Coordinates of C-alpha atoms in Angstrom, one line a residue:
M1335 CA 200.7 -173.4 14.2
A1336 CA 197.4 -174.4 15.1
R1337 CA 195.8 -173.9 18.4
T1338 CA 194.9 -176.9 20.7
P1339 CA 191.2 -176.9 21.1
T1340 CA 189.8 -176.4 24.7
S1341 CA 186.7 -177.3 26.4
R1342 CA 186.6 -173.5 28.0
G1343 CA 183.1 -172.1 28.2
R1344 CA 181.5 -175.6 27.1
A1345 CA 180.4 -176.5 30.6
Q1346 CA 178.8 -173.1 31.1
D1347 CA 176.9 -173.4 28.0
R1348 CA 175.5 -176.6 28.9
T1349 CA 174.3 -175.3 32.5
S1350 CA 171.8 -172.8 30.8
V1351 CA 168.9 -172.9 28.3
A1352 CA 168.6 -169.8 26.1
G1353 CA 164.8 -169.2 25.8
G1354 CA 165.2 -167.2 22.6
Q1355 CA 167.2 -169.9 20.9
E1356 CA 164.8 -172.2 18.9
H1357 CA 167.3 -174.9 18.8
E1358 CA 167.7 -174.9 22.5
V1359 CA 164.0 -174.8 23.3
K1360 CA 163.3 -177.6 20.7
Y1361 CA 166.0 -179.8 22.4
V1362 CA 164.7 -179.5 26.0
S1363 CA 161.2 -179.8 24.8
T1364 CA 162.1 -183.1 23.0
K1365 CA 163.9 -184.3 25.9
E1366 CA 161.2 -183.8 28.5
G1367 CA 158.4 -184.5 26.2
V1368 CA 156.6 -181.2 26.4
S1369 CA 155.7 -178.3 24.2
K1370 CA 158.0 -175.7 23.2
D1371 CA 155.6 -173.1 25.0
T1372 CA 156.0 -175.0 28.2
V1373 CA 159.7 -174.8 27.9
K1374 CA 159.6 -171.0 27.2
K1375 CA 157.4 -170.5 30.1
A1376 CA 159.6 -172.5 32.4
V1377 CA 162.5 -170.3 31.3
K1378 CA 160.6 -167.1 32.0
S1379 CA 159.5 -168.2 35.4
A1380 CA 162.6 -170.3 36.6
G1381 CA 165.4 -168.4 35.0
N1382 CA 167.9 -169.9 32.5
S1383 CA 169.4 -172.6 34.6
R1384 CA 169.0 -176.1 33.2
K1385 CA 168.4 -177.6 36.4
R1386 CA 165.7 -175.1 37.5
V1387 CA 163.9 -175.3 34.1
E1388 CA 163.7 -179.1 34.3
A1389 CA 162.6 -178.9 37.9
E1390 CA 160.0 -176.4 36.6
I1391 CA 158.5 -178.4 33.9
G1392 CA 158.5 -181.6 36.3
R1393 CA 156.1 -179.6 38.6
R1394 CA 153.6 -179.2 35.9

């Protein structure tokens, strides 16, 4: 019998940015209109919270 797919864990994944994952860095850089290096620096200084990273990018 097949399992019913759940959304467990998905909300948590969307709240953070993994600085080591190129696809996530590329997504945020395209979304915010900044370079990948800027996103990586923001993750390093603000942590991996998506809201904090976007706020850090907005300050620059």
